[in-house]
PDB file of C-alpha atoms and ligand atoms in Angstrom:
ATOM      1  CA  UNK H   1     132.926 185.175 127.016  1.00  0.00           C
ATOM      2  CA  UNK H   2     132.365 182.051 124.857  1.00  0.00           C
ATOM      3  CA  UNK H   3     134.286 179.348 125.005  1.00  0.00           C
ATOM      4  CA  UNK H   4     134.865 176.968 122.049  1.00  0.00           C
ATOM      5  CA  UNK H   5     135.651 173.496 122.831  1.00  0.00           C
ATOM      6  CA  UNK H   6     135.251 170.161 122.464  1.00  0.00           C
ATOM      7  CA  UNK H   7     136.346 167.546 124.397  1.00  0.00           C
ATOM      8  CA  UNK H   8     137.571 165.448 121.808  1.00  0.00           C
ATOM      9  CA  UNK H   9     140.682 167.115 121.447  1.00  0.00           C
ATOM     10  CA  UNK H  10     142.220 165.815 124.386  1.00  0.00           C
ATOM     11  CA  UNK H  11     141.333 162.330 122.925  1.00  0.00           C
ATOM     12  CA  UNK H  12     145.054 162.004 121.148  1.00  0.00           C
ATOM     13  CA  UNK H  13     148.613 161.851 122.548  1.00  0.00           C
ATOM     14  CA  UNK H  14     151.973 161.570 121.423  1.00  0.00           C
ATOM     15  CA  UNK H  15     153.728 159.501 124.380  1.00  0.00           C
ATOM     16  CA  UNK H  16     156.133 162.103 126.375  1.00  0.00           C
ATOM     17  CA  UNK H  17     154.871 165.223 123.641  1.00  0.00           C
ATOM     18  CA  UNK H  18     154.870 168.500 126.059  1.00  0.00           C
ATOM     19  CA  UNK H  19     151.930 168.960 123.562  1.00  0.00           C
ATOM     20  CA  UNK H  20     149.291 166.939 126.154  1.00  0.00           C
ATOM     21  CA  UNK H  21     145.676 166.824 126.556  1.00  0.00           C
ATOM     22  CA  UNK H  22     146.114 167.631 129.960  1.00  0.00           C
ATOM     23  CA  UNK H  23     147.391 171.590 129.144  1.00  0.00           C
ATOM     24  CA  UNK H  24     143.869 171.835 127.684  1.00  0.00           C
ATOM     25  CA  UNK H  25     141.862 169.151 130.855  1.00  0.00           C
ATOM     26  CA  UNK H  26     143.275 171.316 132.966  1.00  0.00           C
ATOM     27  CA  UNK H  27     142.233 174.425 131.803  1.00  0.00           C
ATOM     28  CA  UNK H  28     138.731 172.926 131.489  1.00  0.00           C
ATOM     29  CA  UNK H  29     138.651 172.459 135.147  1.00  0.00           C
ATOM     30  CA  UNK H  30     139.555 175.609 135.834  1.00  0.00           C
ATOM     31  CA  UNK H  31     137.304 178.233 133.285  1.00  0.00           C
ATOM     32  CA  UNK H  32     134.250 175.746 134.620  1.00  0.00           C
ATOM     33  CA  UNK H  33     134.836 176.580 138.214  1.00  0.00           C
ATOM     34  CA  UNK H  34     136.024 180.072 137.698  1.00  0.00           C
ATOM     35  CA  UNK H  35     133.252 181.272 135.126  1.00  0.00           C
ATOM     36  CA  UNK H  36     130.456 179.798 135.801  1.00  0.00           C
ATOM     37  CA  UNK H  37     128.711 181.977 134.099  1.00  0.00           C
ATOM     38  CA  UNK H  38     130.588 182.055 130.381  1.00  0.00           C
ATOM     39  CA  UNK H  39     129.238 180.129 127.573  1.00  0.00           C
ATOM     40  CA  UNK H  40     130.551 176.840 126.158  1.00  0.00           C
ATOM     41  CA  UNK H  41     129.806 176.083 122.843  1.00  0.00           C
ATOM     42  CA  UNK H  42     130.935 173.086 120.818  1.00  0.00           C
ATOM     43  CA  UNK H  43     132.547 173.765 117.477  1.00  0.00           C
ATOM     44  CA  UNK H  44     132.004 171.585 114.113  1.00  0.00           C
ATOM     45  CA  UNK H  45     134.824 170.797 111.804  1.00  0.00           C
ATOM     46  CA  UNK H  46     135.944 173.542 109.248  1.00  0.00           C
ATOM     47  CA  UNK H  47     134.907 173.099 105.659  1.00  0.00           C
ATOM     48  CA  UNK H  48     136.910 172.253 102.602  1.00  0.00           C
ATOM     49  CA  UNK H  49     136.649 175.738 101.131  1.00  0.00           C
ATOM     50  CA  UNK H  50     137.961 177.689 104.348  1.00  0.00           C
ATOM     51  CA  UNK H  51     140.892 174.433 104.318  1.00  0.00           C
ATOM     52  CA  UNK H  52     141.351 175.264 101.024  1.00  0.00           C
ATOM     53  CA  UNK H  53     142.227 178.836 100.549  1.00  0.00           C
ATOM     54  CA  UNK H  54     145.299 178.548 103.455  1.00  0.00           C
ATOM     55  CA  UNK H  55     146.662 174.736 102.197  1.00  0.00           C
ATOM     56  CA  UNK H  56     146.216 172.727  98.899  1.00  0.00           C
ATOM     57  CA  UNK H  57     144.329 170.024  98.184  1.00  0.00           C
ATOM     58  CA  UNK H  58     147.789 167.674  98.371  1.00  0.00           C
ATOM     59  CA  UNK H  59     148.485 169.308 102.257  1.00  0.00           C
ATOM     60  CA  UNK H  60     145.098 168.206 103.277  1.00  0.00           C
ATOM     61  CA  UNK H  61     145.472 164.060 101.985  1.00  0.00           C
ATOM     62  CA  UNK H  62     149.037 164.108 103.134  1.00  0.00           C
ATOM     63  CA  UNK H  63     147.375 164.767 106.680  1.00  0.00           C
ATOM     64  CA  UNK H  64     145.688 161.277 106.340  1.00  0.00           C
ATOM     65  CA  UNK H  65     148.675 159.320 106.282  1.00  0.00           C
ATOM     66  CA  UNK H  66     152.121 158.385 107.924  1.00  0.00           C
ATOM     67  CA  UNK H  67     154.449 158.929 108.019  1.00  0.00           C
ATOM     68  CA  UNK H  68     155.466 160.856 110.966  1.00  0.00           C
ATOM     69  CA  UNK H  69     155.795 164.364 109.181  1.00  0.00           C
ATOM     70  CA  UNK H  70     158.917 165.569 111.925  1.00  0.00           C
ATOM     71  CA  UNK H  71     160.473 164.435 114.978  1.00  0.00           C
ATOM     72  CA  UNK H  72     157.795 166.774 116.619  1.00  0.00           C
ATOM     73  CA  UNK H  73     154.667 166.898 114.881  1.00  0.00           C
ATOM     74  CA  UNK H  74     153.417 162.756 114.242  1.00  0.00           C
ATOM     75  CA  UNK H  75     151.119 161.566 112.260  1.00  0.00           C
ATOM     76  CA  UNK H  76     148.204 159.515 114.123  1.00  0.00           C
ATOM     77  CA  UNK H  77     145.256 157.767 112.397  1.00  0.00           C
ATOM     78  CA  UNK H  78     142.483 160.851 113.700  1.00  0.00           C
ATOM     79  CA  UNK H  79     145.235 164.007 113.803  1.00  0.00           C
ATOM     80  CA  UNK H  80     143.170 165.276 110.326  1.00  0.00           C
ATOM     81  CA  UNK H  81     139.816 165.197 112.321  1.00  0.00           C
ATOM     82  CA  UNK H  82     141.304 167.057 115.138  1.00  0.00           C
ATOM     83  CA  UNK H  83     143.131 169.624 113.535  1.00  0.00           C
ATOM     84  CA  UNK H  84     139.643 170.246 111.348  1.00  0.00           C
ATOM     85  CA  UNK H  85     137.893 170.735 114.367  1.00  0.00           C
ATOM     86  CA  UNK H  86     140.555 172.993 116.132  1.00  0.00           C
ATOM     87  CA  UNK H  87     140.106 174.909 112.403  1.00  0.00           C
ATOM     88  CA  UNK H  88     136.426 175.134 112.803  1.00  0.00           C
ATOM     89  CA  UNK H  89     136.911 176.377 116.533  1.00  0.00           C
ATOM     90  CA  UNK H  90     138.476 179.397 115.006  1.00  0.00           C
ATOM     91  CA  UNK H  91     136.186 179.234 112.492  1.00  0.00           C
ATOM     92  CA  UNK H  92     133.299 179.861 114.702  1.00  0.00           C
ATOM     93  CA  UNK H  93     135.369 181.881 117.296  1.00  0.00           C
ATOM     94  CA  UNK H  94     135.799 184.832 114.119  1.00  0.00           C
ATOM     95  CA  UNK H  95     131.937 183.794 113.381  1.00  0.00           C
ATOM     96  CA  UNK H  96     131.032 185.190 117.031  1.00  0.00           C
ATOM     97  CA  UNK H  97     133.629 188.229 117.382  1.00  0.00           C
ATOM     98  CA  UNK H  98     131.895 189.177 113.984  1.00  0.00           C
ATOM     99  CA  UNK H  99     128.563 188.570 114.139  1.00  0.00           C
ATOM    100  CA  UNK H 100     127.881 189.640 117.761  1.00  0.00           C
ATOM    101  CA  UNK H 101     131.020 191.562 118.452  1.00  0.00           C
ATOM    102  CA  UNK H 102     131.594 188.849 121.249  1.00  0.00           C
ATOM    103  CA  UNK H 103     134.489 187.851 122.707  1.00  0.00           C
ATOM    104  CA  UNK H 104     135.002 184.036 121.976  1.00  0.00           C
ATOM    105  CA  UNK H 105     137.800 181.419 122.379  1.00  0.00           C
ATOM    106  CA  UNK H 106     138.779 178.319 121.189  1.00  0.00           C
ATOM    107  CA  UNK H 107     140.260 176.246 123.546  1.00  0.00           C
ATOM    108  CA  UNK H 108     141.327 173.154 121.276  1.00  0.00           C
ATOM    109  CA  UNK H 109     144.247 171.388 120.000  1.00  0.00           C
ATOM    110  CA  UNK H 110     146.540 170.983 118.351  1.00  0.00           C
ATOM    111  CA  UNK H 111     148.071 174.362 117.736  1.00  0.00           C
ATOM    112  CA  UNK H 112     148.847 175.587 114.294  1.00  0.00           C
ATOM    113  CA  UNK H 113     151.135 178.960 113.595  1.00  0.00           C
ATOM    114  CA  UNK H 114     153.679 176.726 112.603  1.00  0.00           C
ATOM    115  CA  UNK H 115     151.682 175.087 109.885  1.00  0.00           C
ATOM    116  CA  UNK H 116     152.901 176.265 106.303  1.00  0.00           C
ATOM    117  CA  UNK H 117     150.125 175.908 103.194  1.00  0.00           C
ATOM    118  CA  UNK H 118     152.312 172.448 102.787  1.00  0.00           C
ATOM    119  CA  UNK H 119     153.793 171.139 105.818  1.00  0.00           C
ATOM    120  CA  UNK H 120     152.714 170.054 108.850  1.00  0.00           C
ATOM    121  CA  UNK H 121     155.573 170.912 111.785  1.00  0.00           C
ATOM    122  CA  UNK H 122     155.846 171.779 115.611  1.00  0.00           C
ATOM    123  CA  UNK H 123     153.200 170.719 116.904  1.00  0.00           C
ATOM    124  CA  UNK H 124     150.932 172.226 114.105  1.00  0.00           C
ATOM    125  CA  UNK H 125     148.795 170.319 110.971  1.00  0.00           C
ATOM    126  CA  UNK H 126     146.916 173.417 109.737  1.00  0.00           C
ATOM    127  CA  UNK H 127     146.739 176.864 110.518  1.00  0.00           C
ATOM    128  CA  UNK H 128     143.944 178.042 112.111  1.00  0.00           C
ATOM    129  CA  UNK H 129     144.419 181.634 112.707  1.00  0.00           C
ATOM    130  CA  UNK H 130     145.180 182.063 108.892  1.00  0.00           C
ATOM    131  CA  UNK H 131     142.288 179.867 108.045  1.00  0.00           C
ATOM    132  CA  UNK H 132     140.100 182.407 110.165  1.00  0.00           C
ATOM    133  CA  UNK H 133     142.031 185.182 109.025  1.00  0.00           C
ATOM    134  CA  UNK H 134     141.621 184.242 104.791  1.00  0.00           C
ATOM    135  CA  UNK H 135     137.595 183.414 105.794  1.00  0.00           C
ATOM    136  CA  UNK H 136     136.839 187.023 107.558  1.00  0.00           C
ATOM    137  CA  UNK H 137     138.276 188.450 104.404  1.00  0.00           C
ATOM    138  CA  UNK H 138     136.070 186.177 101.927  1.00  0.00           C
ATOM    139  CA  UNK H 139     133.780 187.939 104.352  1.00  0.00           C
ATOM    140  CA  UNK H 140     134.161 191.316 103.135  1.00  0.00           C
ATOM    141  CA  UNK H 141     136.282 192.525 106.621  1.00  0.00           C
ATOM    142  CA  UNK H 142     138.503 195.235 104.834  1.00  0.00           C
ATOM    143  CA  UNK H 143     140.964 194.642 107.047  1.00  0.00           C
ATOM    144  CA  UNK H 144     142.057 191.680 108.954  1.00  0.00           C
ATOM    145  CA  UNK H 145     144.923 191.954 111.582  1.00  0.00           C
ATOM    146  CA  UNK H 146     146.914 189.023 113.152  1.00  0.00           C
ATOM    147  CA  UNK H 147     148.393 189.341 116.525  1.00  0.00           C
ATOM    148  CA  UNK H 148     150.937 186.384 117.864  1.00  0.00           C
ATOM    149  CA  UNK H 149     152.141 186.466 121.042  1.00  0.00           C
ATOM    150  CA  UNK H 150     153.427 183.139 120.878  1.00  0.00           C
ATOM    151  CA  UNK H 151     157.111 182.771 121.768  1.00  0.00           C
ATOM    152  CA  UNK H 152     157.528 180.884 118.970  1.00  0.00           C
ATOM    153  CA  UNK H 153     157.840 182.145 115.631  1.00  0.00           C
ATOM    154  CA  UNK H 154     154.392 181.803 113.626  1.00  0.00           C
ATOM    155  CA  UNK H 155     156.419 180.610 110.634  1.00  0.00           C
ATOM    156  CA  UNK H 156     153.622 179.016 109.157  1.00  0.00           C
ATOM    157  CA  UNK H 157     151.011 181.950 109.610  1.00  0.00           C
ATOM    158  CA  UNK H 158     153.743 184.443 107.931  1.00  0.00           C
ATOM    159  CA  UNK H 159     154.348 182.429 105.020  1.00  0.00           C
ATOM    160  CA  UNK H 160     150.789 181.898 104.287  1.00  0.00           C
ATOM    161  CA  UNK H 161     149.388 185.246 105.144  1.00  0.00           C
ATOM    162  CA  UNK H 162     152.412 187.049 103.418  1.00  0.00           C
ATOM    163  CA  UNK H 163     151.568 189.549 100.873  1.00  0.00           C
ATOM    164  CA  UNK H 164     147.454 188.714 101.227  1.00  0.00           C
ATOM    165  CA  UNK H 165     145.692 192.015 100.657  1.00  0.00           C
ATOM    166  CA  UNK H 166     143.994 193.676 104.024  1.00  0.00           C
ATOM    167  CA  UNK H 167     145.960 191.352 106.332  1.00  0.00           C
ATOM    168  CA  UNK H 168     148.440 192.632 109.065  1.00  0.00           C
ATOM    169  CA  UNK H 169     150.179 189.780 111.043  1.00  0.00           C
ATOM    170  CA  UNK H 170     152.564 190.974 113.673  1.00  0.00           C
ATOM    171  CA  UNK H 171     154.554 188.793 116.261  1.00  0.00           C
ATOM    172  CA  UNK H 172     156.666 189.137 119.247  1.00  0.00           C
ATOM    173  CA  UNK H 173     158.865 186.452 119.704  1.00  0.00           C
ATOM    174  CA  UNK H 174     162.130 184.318 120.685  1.00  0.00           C
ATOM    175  CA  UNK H 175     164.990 185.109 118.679  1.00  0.00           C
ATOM    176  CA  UNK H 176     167.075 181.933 117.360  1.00  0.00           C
ATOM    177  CA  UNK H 177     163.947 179.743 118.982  1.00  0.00           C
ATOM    178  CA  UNK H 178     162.649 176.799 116.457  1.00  0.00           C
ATOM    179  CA  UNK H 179     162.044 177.068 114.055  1.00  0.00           C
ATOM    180  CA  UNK H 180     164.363 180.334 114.060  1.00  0.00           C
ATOM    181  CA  UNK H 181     162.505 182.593 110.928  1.00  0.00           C
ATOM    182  CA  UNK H 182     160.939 185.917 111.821  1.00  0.00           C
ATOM    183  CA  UNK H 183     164.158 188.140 111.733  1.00  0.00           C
ATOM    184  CA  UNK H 184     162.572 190.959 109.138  1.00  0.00           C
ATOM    185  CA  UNK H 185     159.956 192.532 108.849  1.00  0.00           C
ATOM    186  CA  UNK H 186     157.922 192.338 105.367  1.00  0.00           C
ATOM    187  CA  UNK H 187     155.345 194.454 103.671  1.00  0.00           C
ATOM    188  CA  UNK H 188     152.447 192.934 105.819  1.00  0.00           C
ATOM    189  CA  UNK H 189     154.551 190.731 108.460  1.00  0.00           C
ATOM    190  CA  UNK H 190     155.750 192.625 111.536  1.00  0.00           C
ATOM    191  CA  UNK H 191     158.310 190.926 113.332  1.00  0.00           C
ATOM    192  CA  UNK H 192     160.055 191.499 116.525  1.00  0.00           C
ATOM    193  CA  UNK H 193     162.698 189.120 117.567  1.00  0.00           C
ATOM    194  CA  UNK H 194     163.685 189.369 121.181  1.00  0.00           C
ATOM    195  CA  UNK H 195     166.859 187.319 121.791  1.00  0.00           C
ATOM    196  CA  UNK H 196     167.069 184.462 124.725  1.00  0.00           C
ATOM    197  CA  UNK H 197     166.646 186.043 127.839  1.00  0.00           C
ATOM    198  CA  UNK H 198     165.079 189.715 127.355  1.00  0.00           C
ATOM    199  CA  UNK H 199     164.085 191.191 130.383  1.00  0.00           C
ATOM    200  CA  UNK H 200     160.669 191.220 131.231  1.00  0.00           C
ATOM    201  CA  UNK H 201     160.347 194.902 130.688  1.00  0.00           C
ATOM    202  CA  UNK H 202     161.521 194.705 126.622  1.00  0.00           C
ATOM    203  CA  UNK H 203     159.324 191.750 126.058  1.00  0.00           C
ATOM    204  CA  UNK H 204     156.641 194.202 127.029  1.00  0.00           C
ATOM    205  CA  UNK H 205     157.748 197.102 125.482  1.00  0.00           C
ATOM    206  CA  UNK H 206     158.035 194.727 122.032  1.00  0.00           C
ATOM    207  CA  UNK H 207     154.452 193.449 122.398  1.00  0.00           C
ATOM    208  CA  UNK H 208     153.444 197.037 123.199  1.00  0.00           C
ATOM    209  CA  UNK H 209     154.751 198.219 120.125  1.00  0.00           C
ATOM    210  CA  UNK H 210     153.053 195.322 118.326  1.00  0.00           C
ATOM    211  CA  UNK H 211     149.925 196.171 119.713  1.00  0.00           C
ATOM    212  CA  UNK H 212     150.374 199.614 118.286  1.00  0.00           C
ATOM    213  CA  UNK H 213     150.913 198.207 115.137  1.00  0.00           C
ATOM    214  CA  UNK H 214     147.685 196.437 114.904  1.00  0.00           C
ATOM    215  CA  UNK H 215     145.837 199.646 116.171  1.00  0.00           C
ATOM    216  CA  UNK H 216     146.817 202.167 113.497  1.00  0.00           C
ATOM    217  CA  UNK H 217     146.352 198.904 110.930  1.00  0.00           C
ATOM    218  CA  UNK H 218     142.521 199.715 112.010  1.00  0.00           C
ATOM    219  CA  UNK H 219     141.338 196.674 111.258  1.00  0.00           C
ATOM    220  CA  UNK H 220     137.830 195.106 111.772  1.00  0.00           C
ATOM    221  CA  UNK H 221     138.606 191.941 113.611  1.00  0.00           C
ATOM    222  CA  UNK H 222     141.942 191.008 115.452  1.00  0.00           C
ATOM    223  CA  UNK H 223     142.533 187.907 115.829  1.00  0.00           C
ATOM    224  CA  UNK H 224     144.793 186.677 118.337  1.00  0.00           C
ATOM    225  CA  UNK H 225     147.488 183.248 117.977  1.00  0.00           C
ATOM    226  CA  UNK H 226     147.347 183.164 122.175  1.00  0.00           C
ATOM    227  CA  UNK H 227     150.577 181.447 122.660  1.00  0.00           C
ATOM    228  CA  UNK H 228     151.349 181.326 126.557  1.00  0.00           C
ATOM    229  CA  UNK H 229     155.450 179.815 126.239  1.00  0.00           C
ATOM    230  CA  UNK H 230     157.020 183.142 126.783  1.00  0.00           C
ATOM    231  CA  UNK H 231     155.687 182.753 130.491  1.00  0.00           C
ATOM    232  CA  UNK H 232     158.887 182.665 132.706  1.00  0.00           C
ATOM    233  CA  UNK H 233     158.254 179.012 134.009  1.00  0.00           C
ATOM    234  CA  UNK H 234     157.687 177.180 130.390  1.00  0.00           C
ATOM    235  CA  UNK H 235     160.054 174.307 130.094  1.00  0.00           C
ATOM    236  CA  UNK H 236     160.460 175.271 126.157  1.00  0.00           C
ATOM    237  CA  UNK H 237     161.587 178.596 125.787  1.00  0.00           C
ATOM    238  CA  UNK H 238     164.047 180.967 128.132  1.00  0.00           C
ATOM    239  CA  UNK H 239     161.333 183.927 128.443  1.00  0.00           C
ATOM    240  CA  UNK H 240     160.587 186.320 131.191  1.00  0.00           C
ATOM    241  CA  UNK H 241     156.646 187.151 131.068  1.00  0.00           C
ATOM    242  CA  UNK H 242     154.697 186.878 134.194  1.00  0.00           C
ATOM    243  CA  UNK H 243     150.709 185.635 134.676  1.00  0.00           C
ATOM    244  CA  UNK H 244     149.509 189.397 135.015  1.00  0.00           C
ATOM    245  CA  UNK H 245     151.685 190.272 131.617  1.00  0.00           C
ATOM    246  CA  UNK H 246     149.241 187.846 129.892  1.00  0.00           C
ATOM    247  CA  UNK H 247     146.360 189.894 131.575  1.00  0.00           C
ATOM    248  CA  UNK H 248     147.616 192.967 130.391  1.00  0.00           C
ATOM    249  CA  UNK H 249     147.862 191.920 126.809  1.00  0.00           C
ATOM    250  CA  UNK H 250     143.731 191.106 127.225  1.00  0.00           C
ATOM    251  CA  UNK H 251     143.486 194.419 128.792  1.00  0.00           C
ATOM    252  CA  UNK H 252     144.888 196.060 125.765  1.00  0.00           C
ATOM    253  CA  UNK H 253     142.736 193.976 123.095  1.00  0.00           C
ATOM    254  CA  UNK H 254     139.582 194.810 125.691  1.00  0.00           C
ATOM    255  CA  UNK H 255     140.366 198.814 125.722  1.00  0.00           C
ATOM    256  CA  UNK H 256     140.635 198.611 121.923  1.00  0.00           C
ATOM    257  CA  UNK H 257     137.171 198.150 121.195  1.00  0.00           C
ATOM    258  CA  UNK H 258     137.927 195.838 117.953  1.00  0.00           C
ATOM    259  CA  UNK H 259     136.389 192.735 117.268  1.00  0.00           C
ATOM    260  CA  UNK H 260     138.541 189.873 118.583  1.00  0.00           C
ATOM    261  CA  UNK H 261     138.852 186.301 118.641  1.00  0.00           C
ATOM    262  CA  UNK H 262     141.190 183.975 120.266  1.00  0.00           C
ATOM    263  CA  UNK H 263     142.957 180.869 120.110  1.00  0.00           C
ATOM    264  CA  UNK H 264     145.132 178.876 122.531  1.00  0.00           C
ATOM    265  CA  UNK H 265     148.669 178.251 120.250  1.00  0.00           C
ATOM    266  CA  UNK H 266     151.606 177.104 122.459  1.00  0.00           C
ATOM    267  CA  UNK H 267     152.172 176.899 126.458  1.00  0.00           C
ATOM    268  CA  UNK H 268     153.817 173.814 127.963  1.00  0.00           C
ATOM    269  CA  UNK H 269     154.002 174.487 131.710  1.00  0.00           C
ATOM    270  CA  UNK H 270     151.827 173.049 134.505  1.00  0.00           C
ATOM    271  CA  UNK H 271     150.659 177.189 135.317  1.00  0.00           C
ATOM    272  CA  UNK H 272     149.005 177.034 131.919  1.00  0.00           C
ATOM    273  CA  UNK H 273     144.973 177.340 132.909  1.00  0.00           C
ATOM    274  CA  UNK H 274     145.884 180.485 135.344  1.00  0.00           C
ATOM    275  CA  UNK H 275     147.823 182.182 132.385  1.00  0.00           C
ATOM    276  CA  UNK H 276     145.125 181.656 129.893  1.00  0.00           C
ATOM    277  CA  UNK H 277     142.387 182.647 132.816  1.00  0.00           C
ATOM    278  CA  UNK H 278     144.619 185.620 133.046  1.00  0.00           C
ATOM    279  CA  UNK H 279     144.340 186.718 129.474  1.00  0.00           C
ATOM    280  CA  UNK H 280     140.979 185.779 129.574  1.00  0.00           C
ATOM    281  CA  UNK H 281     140.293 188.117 132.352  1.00  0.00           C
ATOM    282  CA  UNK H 282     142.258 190.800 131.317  1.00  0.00           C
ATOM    283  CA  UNK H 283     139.722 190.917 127.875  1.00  0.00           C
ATOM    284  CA  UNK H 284     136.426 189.793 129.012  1.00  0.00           C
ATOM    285  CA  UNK H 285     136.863 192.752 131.641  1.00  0.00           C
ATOM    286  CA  UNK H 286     136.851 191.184 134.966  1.00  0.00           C
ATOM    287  CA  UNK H 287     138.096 192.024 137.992  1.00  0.00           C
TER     288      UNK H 287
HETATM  289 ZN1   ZN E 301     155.222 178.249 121.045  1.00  0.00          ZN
END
């Protein structure tokens, strides 16, 4: 398992944002002691031409300035330098699942499913996974498969990824939760909406049928929006899913046998490190 981080990103804070540096610090700390043995690599900041083909030249300079562009999401002097570098994490994580069929992570922030091609909202500047996604296609991957788990809906991701040629995105998420799209599915976005309060069991049997989406997509990378909010004790979201759930759904990207990279989206309770171990686990195999 590699592990893309850089310790930068816990460098910037938004006073009382459940967005903190500590849901990444803490994770740190725990990977390090856990897994001694995976690799930590340090990513470099994405270029303009993978920027480029998810957000427009105008997105990108707005990101240098106030002001604040919601409520949520603020603008701070560095936040285009970090979300570059959480960009080139995923960058580099898609590098590794491709070049070496590894399994490799980025552990950065901030998130960015939410990120449209000209808006920067929830939490998100620019979207990474669709970044990655739009690069392993200028590639030459055939096809490129998106899988959110998020419980938030990856607004941002659908709207940039919609209609792109050899790209599947599917998502499981929390009906009438911000910013409350993802109700349809289209050509090439899968959604399933689970209202406020699903049982555990239907949460599962959504992402289940998800998964089975991606599989007969046959694609030749998945790469995974690793949101970890629909875990019963988040503070944001009125979800059911358990720690093991979150090993299961690396168990089923594991068994697959298809290229995969990850990146840490959401997740805003203190059990955050043992749910990401958990899908971490589940994937890289161990026991
Ligand atoms: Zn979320």
């Amino acid at each position: 398992m590699v592990i893309l981080h850089d310790p930068s990103c816990t460098r910037y804070h938004a006073p009382g944002h459940p967005e903190r540096p500590q849901r990444v610090a803490a994770t740190v700390e725990l990977l390090r002691k856990r897994h001694p043995d995976w690799v930590w690599q340090q990513p470099g900041p994405a270029g303009e031409e993978a920027l480029l083909r998810a957000h427009p030249p105008a997105h990108l300079e707005r990101l240098t300035r106030g002001p604040d562009f919601d409520a949520d999401t603020a603008f701070l002097p560095e936040i285009a330098a970090h979300a570059r570098l959480a960009a080139g994490a995923a960058l580099a994580a898609m590098d590794l699942a491709l070049d070496r069929g590894g399994k490799a992570f980025s552990l950065m922030r901030p998130p960015g499913h939410h990120a449209t091609r000209n808006r920067a909202m929830g939490f998100c500047y620019l979207n990474h996974i669709a970044i990655a996604a739009l690069a392993a296609r200028a590639r030459g991957v055939e096809r490129v498969a998106v899988w959110d788990f998020d419980a938030h809906h990856g607004n941002g991701t659908e709207a940039i990824l919609q209609g792109k040629p050899g790209i599947l995105f599917a998502i499981v998420h929390e009906e009438f939760s911000y910013p409350g799209t993802g109700t349809a599915h289209t050509a090439n976005c899968r959604n399933w909406a689970l209202p406020p309060l699903s049982p555990r069991a239907d949460h599962l049997a959504a992402l289940n049928a998800s998964w089975d989406s991606i599989r007969a997509f046959q694609p030749g990378l998945v790469l995974v929006s690793a949101g970890f909010d629909a875990y019963a004790g988040d503070p944001l979201t009125d979800m059911y899913l358990e720690t093991e759930d979150f090993r299961t759904l690396g168990n089923w990207v594991r068994e697959s046998g298809i290229p995969s990279a990850a990146i840490l989206e959401g997740g805003y309770s203190d059990h955050l490190p043992e749910l990401i171990d958990g899908f971490l686990c589940g994937w890289n195999g161990a026991t």
